[in-house]
CSV table of C-alpha atoms in Angstrom, one decimal:
chain,number,residue,atom,x,y,z
B,1,MET,CA,15.5,31.6,-3.8
B,2,THR,CA,13.3,34.1,-2.0
B,3,GLY,CA,10.5,33.7,-4.6
B,4,SER,CA,10.5,29.9,-4.6
B,5,ASP,CA,7.6,27.8,-3.2
B,6,PRO,CA,8.9,25.9,-0.2
B,7,ALA,CA,6.1,23.3,-0.7
B,8,ALA,CA,7.2,22.5,-4.3
B,9,PRO,CA,8.7,19.1,-4.9
B,10,LEU,CA,12.5,18.9,-5.0
B,11,PRO,CA,14.1,19.1,-8.4
B,12,GLU,CA,15.5,16.0,-10.1
B,13,THR,CA,19.1,15.3,-9.0
B,14,ALA,CA,22.0,13.8,-10.8
B,15,ALA,CA,22.9,10.2,-10.3
B,16,HIS,CA,24.8,9.7,-7.0
B,17,GLY,CA,26.5,6.4,-8.0
B,18,HIS,CA,24.3,4.1,-6.0
B,19,ASP,CA,20.6,2.8,-5.7
B,20,PRO,CA,18.4,5.5,-4.2
B,21,ALA,CA,17.0,2.9,-1.8
B,22,GLU,CA,20.5,2.6,-0.3
B,23,LEU,CA,21.8,5.1,2.2
B,24,CYS,CA,25.5,6.0,1.5
B,25,PRO,CA,27.8,7.1,4.4
B,26,GLU,CA,27.5,10.8,3.3
B,27,GLY,CA,23.8,10.5,3.1
B,28,ALA,CA,23.5,8.9,6.5
B,29,GLN,CA,25.7,11.6,8.0
B,30,LEU,CA,23.7,14.5,6.5
B,31,TYR,CA,20.3,12.8,7.3
B,32,GLY,CA,21.4,12.3,10.9
B,33,ARG,CA,22.4,15.9,11.1
B,34,ALA,CA,19.1,17.0,9.7
B,35,LEU,CA,17.2,14.9,12.3
B,36,ARG,CA,19.3,16.4,15.2
B,37,GLU,CA,19.1,20.0,14.0
B,38,GLY,CA,15.6,19.9,12.5
B,39,ARG,CA,16.8,21.1,9.1
B,40,VAL,CA,19.7,21.5,6.6
B,41,THR,CA,20.4,24.0,3.9
B,42,ARG,CA,19.5,23.2,0.3
B,43,GLU,CA,23.1,23.9,-0.5
B,44,ALA,CA,24.3,21.1,1.8
B,45,ALA,CA,21.6,18.7,0.5
B,46,ALA,CA,22.7,19.4,-3.1
B,47,ARG,CA,26.0,17.8,-2.4
B,48,VAL,CA,24.2,14.5,-1.4
B,49,PRO,CA,21.5,14.2,-4.0
B,50,CYS,CA,20.5,10.6,-3.0
B,51,LEU,CA,18.6,12.1,0.1
B,52,ALA,CA,16.3,14.0,-2.3
B,53,GLU,CA,15.9,10.9,-4.6
B,54,ALA,CA,14.9,8.9,-1.6
B,55,ARG,CA,12.5,11.7,-0.4
B,56,LEU,CA,14.4,11.8,3.0
B,57,LEU,CA,14.3,15.6,2.9
B,58,ALA,CA,11.3,17.8,2.3
B,59,ALA,CA,10.8,21.5,1.7
B,60,ASP,CA,10.8,23.7,4.9
B,61,PRO,CA,7.6,25.8,4.9
B,62,GLU,CA,9.3,28.3,7.2
B,63,ASP,CA,12.6,28.8,5.3
B,64,PRO,CA,12.7,28.4,1.5
B,65,GLY,CA,16.5,27.9,1.7
B,66,ALA,CA,16.3,24.9,4.0
B,67,LEU,CA,15.0,21.3,4.0
B,68,ARG,CA,13.5,19.3,6.8
B,69,PRO,CA,14.1,15.6,7.4
B,70,THR,CA,11.2,13.2,6.7
B,71,PRO,CA,10.6,11.3,9.9
B,72,PRO,CA,12.3,7.8,9.8
B,73,ALA,CA,9.0,6.2,10.7
B,74,VAL,CA,7.5,7.6,7.5
B,75,ALA,CA,10.6,7.2,5.2
B,76,LEU,CA,11.5,3.5,6.0
B,77,PRO,CA,8.1,1.9,5.0
B,78,ARG,CA,8.1,3.9,1.8
B,79,LEU,CA,11.6,2.7,0.9
B,80,LEU,CA,10.8,-0.9,1.8
B,81,LEU,CA,7.7,-0.8,-0.4
B,82,ASP,CA,9.9,0.4,-3.4
B,83,VAL,CA,12.3,-2.5,-2.7
B,84,SER,CA,9.4,-5.0,-2.5
B,85,TYR,CA,8.2,-3.9,-6.0
B,86,GLY,CA,11.8,-4.6,-7.3
B,87,ILE,CA,11.8,-8.0,-5.7
B,88,ALA,CA,8.4,-8.8,-7.2
B,89,ASP,CA,9.6,-7.9,-10.6
B,90,ARG,CA,12.6,-10.3,-10.3
B,91,ARG,CA,10.3,-13.0,-9.0
B,92,GLY,CA,8.1,-12.5,-12.0
B,93,GLN,CA,11.1,-12.8,-14.3
B,94,ALA,CA,12.1,-16.1,-12.5
B,95,GLU,CA,8.6,-17.5,-12.9
B,96,ARG,CA,8.7,-16.7,-16.6
B,97,LEU,CA,12.0,-18.4,-16.9
B,98,ALA,CA,10.7,-21.5,-15.1
B,99,ALA,CA,7.8,-21.7,-17.5
B,100,GLU,CA,10.0,-21.5,-20.5
B,101,PHE,CA,12.1,-24.4,-19.1
B,102,ALA,CA,9.2,-26.6,-18.2
B,103,PRO,CA,9.1,-28.5,-21.5
B,104,LEU,CA,12.9,-28.8,-21.6
B,105,MET,CA,12.8,-30.2,-18.0
B,106,ALA,CA,10.3,-32.9,-19.3
B,107,LEU,CA,12.8,-33.9,-22.0
B,108,GLY,CA,15.6,-33.9,-19.5
B,109,SER,CA,13.8,-36.1,-17.1
B,110,LYS,CA,13.7,-38.9,-19.7
B,111,GLY,CA,17.4,-39.3,-19.4
B,112,HIS,CA,18.3,-38.4,-23.0
B,113,ARG,CA,21.9,-37.2,-23.5
B,114,PRO,CA,23.1,-35.6,-26.7
B,115,GLY,CA,24.6,-38.2,-29.0
B,116,SER,CA,24.0,-41.2,-26.8
B,117,ALA,CA,20.8,-43.3,-27.5
B,118,GLY,CA,19.3,-45.4,-24.8
B,119,ALA,CA,21.0,-43.4,-22.0
B,120,ALA,CA,18.0,-43.6,-19.7
B,121,GLY,CA,18.9,-45.0,-16.3
B,122,THR,CA,22.4,-43.6,-16.3
B,123,GLY,CA,21.3,-40.8,-13.9
B,124,GLY,CA,19.0,-41.1,-10.8
B,125,GLU,CA,15.8,-43.0,-11.0
B,126,THR,CA,12.5,-41.1,-11.3
B,127,ALA,CA,9.2,-41.9,-9.7
B,128,PRO,CA,6.4,-43.0,-12.0
B,129,GLY,CA,5.2,-40.2,-14.2
B,130,GLY,CA,8.7,-38.7,-14.4
B,131,ASP,CA,8.4,-36.9,-10.9
B,132,THR,CA,11.7,-36.9,-9.1
B,133,ALA,CA,9.8,-36.2,-5.8
B,134,THR,CA,8.6,-39.0,-3.6
B,135,ALA,CA,5.7,-40.7,-5.4
B,136,GLY,CA,2.2,-40.3,-4.0
B,137,HIS,CA,2.9,-37.2,-1.9
B,138,ALA,CA,1.6,-33.8,-3.0
B,139,ALA,CA,4.1,-31.0,-2.5
B,140,PRO,CA,2.9,-28.3,0.0
B,141,ALA,CA,1.8,-25.0,-1.3
B,142,PRO,CA,4.8,-22.6,-1.6
B,143,ALA,CA,5.1,-19.8,0.9
B,144,LEU,CA,5.1,-17.2,-1.9
B,145,THR,CA,3.7,-17.5,-5.4
B,146,VAL,CA,3.7,-14.9,-8.1
B,147,HIS,CA,0.7,-14.4,-10.3
B,148,GLU,CA,0.9,-12.3,-13.5
B,149,GLY,CA,-2.1,-10.8,-15.2
B,150,PHE,CA,-5.6,-10.1,-13.9
B,151,GLU,CA,-6.9,-13.5,-15.3
B,152,ARG,CA,-4.4,-15.5,-13.3
B,153,ILE,CA,-4.8,-13.3,-10.2
B,154,ASN,CA,-8.6,-13.6,-10.2
B,155,ALA,CA,-8.4,-17.4,-10.7
B,156,ALA,CA,-6.1,-17.8,-7.7
B,157,ILE,CA,-8.4,-15.6,-5.6
B,158,GLU,CA,-11.5,-17.6,-6.7
B,159,GLU,CA,-9.7,-20.8,-5.7
B,160,ALA,CA,-8.9,-19.3,-2.3
B,161,VAL,CA,-12.6,-18.3,-1.9
B,162,GLY,CA,-13.7,-21.9,-2.6
B,163,GLU,CA,-11.4,-23.1,0.2
B,164,ALA,CA,-12.3,-20.4,2.7
B,165,ARG,CA,-14.7,-21.2,5.5
B,166,THR,CA,-14.4,-18.7,8.4
B,167,GLU,CA,-13.1,-15.2,7.4
B,168,LEU,CA,-12.3,-12.7,4.8
B,169,LEU,CA,-10.2,-9.6,5.7
B,170,SER,CA,-9.6,-7.0,3.0
B,171,ILE,CA,-8.1,-3.5,2.6
B,172,GLN,CA,-9.3,-1.6,-0.4
B,173,PRO,CA,-7.5,1.8,-1.0
B,174,GLY,CA,-8.6,4.4,-3.5
B,175,GLY,CA,-11.7,6.4,-4.0
B,176,THR,CA,-15.0,5.3,-5.6
B,177,ARG,CA,-15.4,1.7,-6.6
B,178,ALA,CA,-16.1,0.7,-10.1
B,179,PRO,CA,-19.6,-0.9,-10.4
B,180,ALA,CA,-18.2,-3.6,-12.7
B,181,THR,CA,-15.6,-4.6,-10.0
B,182,LEU,CA,-18.3,-4.7,-7.3
B,183,ALA,CA,-20.6,-6.8,-9.5
B,184,GLN,CA,-17.8,-9.3,-10.2
B,185,ALA,CA,-17.2,-9.7,-6.4
B,186,LEU,CA,-20.9,-9.9,-5.4
B,187,ALA,CA,-21.4,-13.7,-6.2
B,188,ARG,CA,-18.1,-14.6,-4.5
B,189,ASP,CA,-18.9,-12.7,-1.3
B,190,ARG,CA,-22.5,-13.9,-1.1
B,191,GLU,CA,-21.2,-17.5,-1.4
B,192,LEU,CA,-18.6,-16.9,1.3
B,193,LEU,CA,-21.2,-15.3,3.7
B,194,ALA,CA,-23.6,-18.1,3.1
B,195,ARG,CA,-21.1,-20.6,4.5
B,196,GLY,CA,-21.2,-18.5,7.8
B,197,ALA,CA,-17.9,-16.7,7.2
B,198,ARG,CA,-17.2,-13.2,8.6
B,199,MET,CA,-16.3,-10.4,6.2
B,200,ARG,CA,-14.5,-7.3,7.3
B,201,THR,CA,-13.4,-4.6,4.9
B,202,LEU,CA,-11.4,-1.3,5.3
B,203,TYR,CA,-12.0,1.5,2.7
B,204,GLN,CA,-10.9,5.1,2.7
B,205,HIS,CA,-13.4,7.7,3.8
B,206,THR,CA,-14.2,8.7,0.2
B,207,ALA,CA,-16.1,5.4,-0.2
B,208,ARG,CA,-18.8,6.7,2.2
B,209,HIS,CA,-20.0,9.0,-0.6
B,210,ASP,CA,-20.1,6.3,-3.3
B,211,PRO,CA,-23.6,5.0,-3.9
B,212,SER,CA,-22.3,1.8,-5.6
B,213,VAL,CA,-20.6,0.8,-2.3
B,214,HIS,CA,-23.8,1.3,-0.3
B,215,ASP,CA,-25.9,-0.6,-2.9
B,216,TYR,CA,-23.4,-3.4,-2.9
B,217,TYR,CA,-23.6,-4.1,0.8
B,218,ALA,CA,-27.4,-3.8,0.8
B,219,LEU,CA,-27.3,-6.9,-1.4
B,220,LEU,CA,-25.3,-8.9,1.0
B,221,GLU,CA,-26.7,-11.1,3.8
B,222,GLY,CA,-24.5,-12.3,6.7
B,223,ASP,CA,-21.8,-11.1,9.0
B,224,ALA,CA,-20.3,-8.2,6.9
B,225,GLU,CA,-18.7,-5.1,8.4
B,226,VAL,CA,-17.1,-2.0,6.8
B,227,ARG,CA,-15.0,0.7,8.4
B,228,THR,CA,-13.1,3.6,6.9
B,229,LEU,CA,-10.0,5.7,7.4
B,230,ASP,CA,-8.4,8.7,5.7
B,231,GLU,CA,-5.5,6.6,4.5
B,232,VAL,CA,-4.9,2.9,4.4
B,233,THR,CA,-2.2,0.5,3.3
B,234,GLU,CA,-1.9,-1.0,-0.2
B,235,ARG,CA,-4.6,-3.6,-1.2
B,236,LEU,CA,-4.8,-6.8,0.9
B,237,VAL,CA,-7.2,-9.8,0.6
B,238,MET,CA,-6.9,-12.5,3.2
B,239,PHE,CA,-8.9,-15.7,3.7
B,240,ASP,CA,-9.1,-17.7,6.9
B,241,ARG,CA,-5.7,-16.1,8.0
B,242,ARG,CA,-4.0,-18.8,5.9
B,243,VAL,CA,-3.6,-17.2,2.5
B,244,ALA,CA,-3.3,-13.6,1.5
B,245,PHE,CA,-3.0,-11.7,-1.8
B,246,ILE,CA,-1.1,-8.4,-2.1
B,247,PRO,CA,0.0,-6.4,-5.2
B,248,ALA,CA,3.5,-6.8,-6.4
B,249,SER,CA,3.5,-4.1,-9.1
B,250,LYS,CA,2.3,-0.5,-9.1
B,251,ASP,CA,-0.3,-1.2,-11.8
B,252,ARG,CA,-1.4,-4.3,-9.9
B,253,THR,CA,-1.0,-6.6,-12.8
B,254,VAL,CA,1.3,-8.8,-10.7
B,255,ALA,CA,0.3,-10.2,-7.3
B,256,LEU,CA,1.9,-12.2,-4.5
B,257,GLU,CA,0.0,-15.1,-3.0
B,258,VAL,CA,1.3,-15.4,0.5
B,259,ARG,CA,1.2,-18.5,2.8
B,260,HIS,CA,4.2,-17.7,4.9
B,261,ARG,CA,3.0,-17.9,8.6
B,262,THR,CA,5.1,-15.0,9.9
B,263,LEU,CA,3.9,-12.6,7.0
B,264,LEU,CA,0.3,-13.7,7.6
B,265,ASP,CA,0.6,-12.9,11.3
B,266,TYR,CA,2.0,-9.5,10.4
B,267,PHE,CA,-0.8,-8.8,7.9
B,268,VAL,CA,-3.4,-9.7,10.6
B,269,MET,CA,-1.8,-7.5,13.2
B,270,THR,CA,-1.7,-4.5,10.8
B,271,PHE,CA,-5.3,-5.0,9.8
B,272,GLU,CA,-6.5,-5.3,13.4
B,273,ARG,CA,-4.7,-2.1,14.4
B,274,LEU,CA,-6.2,-0.2,11.5
B,275,TRP,CA,-9.6,-1.7,12.2
B,276,ARG,CA,-9.5,-0.3,15.8
B,277,LEU,CA,-8.7,3.2,14.4
B,278,ALA,CA,-11.3,3.2,11.7
B,279,THR,CA,-14.8,4.7,11.8
B,280,PRO,CA,-17.7,2.2,11.3
B,281,MET,CA,-19.7,2.6,8.0
B,282,TYR,CA,-21.7,-0.6,7.7
B,283,PRO,CA,-24.0,-2.1,9.0
B,284,ALA,CA,-24.1,0.9,11.5
B,285,SER,CA,-22.6,4.1,10.3
B,286,GLU,CA,-20.9,6.7,12.5
B,287,SER,CA,-19.9,10.2,11.4
B,288,VAL,CA,-16.3,10.9,10.8
B,289,PRO,CA,-15.2,13.0,13.8
B,290,SER,CA,-14.0,16.6,13.5
B,291,ALA,CA,-12.7,19.2,15.8
B,292,ASP,CA,-12.3,23.1,15.8
B,293,GLY,CA,-13.9,23.3,12.3
B,294,ILE,CA,-11.2,21.0,10.8
B,295,THR,CA,-12.3,17.6,9.6
B,296,ALA,CA,-10.3,14.4,10.0
B,297,ARG,CA,-9.7,14.5,6.2
B,298,GLN,CA,-8.4,18.0,6.3
B,299,ARG,CA,-6.2,17.1,9.2
B,300,ALA,CA,-4.8,14.2,7.1
B,301,ILE,CA,-4.2,16.6,4.2
B,302,ALA,CA,-2.4,19.0,6.6
B,303,ALA,CA,-0.1,16.2,7.7
B,304,LEU,CA,0.8,15.4,4.1
B,305,LEU,CA,1.4,19.1,3.3
B,306,VAL,CA,3.8,19.2,6.2
B,307,GLU,CA,5.6,16.2,4.8
B,308,GLY,CA,6.1,18.1,1.5
B,309,GLU,CA,3.7,16.1,-0.7
B,310,THR,CA,2.3,17.7,-3.8
B,311,ASP,CA,-1.4,18.0,-4.4
B,312,ASP,CA,-1.3,15.1,-6.9
B,313,ARG,CA,0.4,12.8,-4.3
B,314,ILE,CA,-2.0,13.9,-1.5
B,315,ALA,CA,-4.9,13.1,-3.7
B,316,GLU,CA,-3.5,9.7,-4.7
B,317,ARG,CA,-2.7,8.7,-1.1
B,318,LEU,CA,-6.1,9.8,0.2
B,319,GLY,CA,-8.2,8.4,-2.7
B,320,LEU,CA,-9.4,11.8,-3.8
B,321,ASN,CA,-9.4,13.5,-7.1
B,322,VAL,CA,-7.0,16.5,-7.4
B,323,ARG,CA,-9.9,19.0,-7.6
B,324,THR,CA,-11.5,17.9,-4.4
B,325,CYS,CA,-8.1,17.7,-2.7
B,326,ARG,CA,-7.4,21.4,-3.6
B,327,ALA,CA,-10.9,22.4,-2.4
B,328,HIS,CA,-10.0,20.9,1.0
B,329,ILE,CA,-6.7,22.7,1.1
B,330,ALA,CA,-8.5,26.0,0.3
B,331,ARG,CA,-10.9,25.3,3.2
B,332,LEU,CA,-8.0,24.5,5.5
B,333,ALA,CA,-6.3,27.7,4.5
B,334,ALA,CA,-9.4,29.7,5.2
B,335,VAL,CA,-9.9,28.2,8.7
B,336,LEU,CA,-6.2,29.0,9.5
B,337,GLY,CA,-6.2,32.4,7.8
B,338,SER,CA,-3.4,31.6,5.4
B,339,ARG,CA,-2.8,33.7,2.2
B,340,SER,CA,-0.2,31.5,0.6
B,341,ARG,CA,1.0,27.9,0.4
B,342,ALA,CA,4.2,28.7,2.3
B,343,GLN,CA,2.3,30.4,5.0
B,344,LEU,CA,-0.2,27.5,5.2
B,345,GLY,CA,2.6,25.1,6.2
B,346,TYR,CA,3.8,27.5,8.8
B,347,LEU,CA,0.3,28.0,10.3
B,348,ILE,CA,-0.4,24.2,10.3
B,349,ASP,CA,2.8,23.7,12.4
B,350,ARG,CA,2.0,26.6,14.7
B,351,SER,CA,-1.7,25.7,15.1
B,352,GLY,CA,-1.1,22.3,16.7
B,353,ILE,CA,-3.9,20.7,14.8
B,354,LEU,CA,-1.7,17.7,14.0
B,355,ASP,CA,-1.4,17.0,17.8
B,356,GLN,CA,-5.2,17.0,18.3
B,357,ARG,CA,-7.2,13.8,18.4
B,358,PRO,CA,-10.9,14.4,17.7
């Protein structure tokens, strides 16, 4: 144990007999103890492997034989996101099943019964056209709709653009933007701005160094603004605060169209809070603040190092490539005088840089 790297990810654990997203009584007890005492031994954690599977415990940079609890405010949103992906998969399955039954429902609506000719009328009457709903009244748009495949997702977004009149709010995580993606959105955004709509977009700081993004906004005319943060939420596109699109699978080939009022209000609140924290990039650009020789990005990396994230995960969350991420870690280590990964975690904690606000 003395030669292990405390910042290394925890090893895979054996099945614990329940879903990792659930917290069993033993797990809740040990997690509560870790929160009260600040750490638990790896030996104690090994007896409740579900905590490691749910990433509720992380390596302790000060003690290779101990684990620190992940703050509940960090752990809960991550677990809820995993659950939402599972829900979206099940909804996608339900939509496929409904599509398969559509032609069968059409047959059933005609009143045919096996082995009985002319049985129409033995059941309830249908409206003209075979619709059992009230004739002449269009059904309201559902609160949640699942779209599978990029073609269907893009078609739904294009339809929402055509209906939008006042506002587009979007959050775009990741690093550089693909020129083809930007070119595809150009006509759509120009059309929306020409109607007098306001467009606000949140990117990660890495977008500031992407010429394609700067060229894209130079081609727009109208009320468009861009701000950036080190880390943002998953992708969000919202029109007129009445319909939003969010990914429902990790590869983004499934999306949810959301029209539920409570969810839309929550998305707006989240966007507005992030917007206030973000640094302006367009049309007027401000420099990303730094303090004591440590940039905001390096401070964000330091926070994720303390959480126990690997280089790959840090790069993914901050929209960096792994090589750039490691270069920032090296600069951070140089500023703090660290000679090892374990010492770096200790020095980050001792330095107080995570408490500073530039």
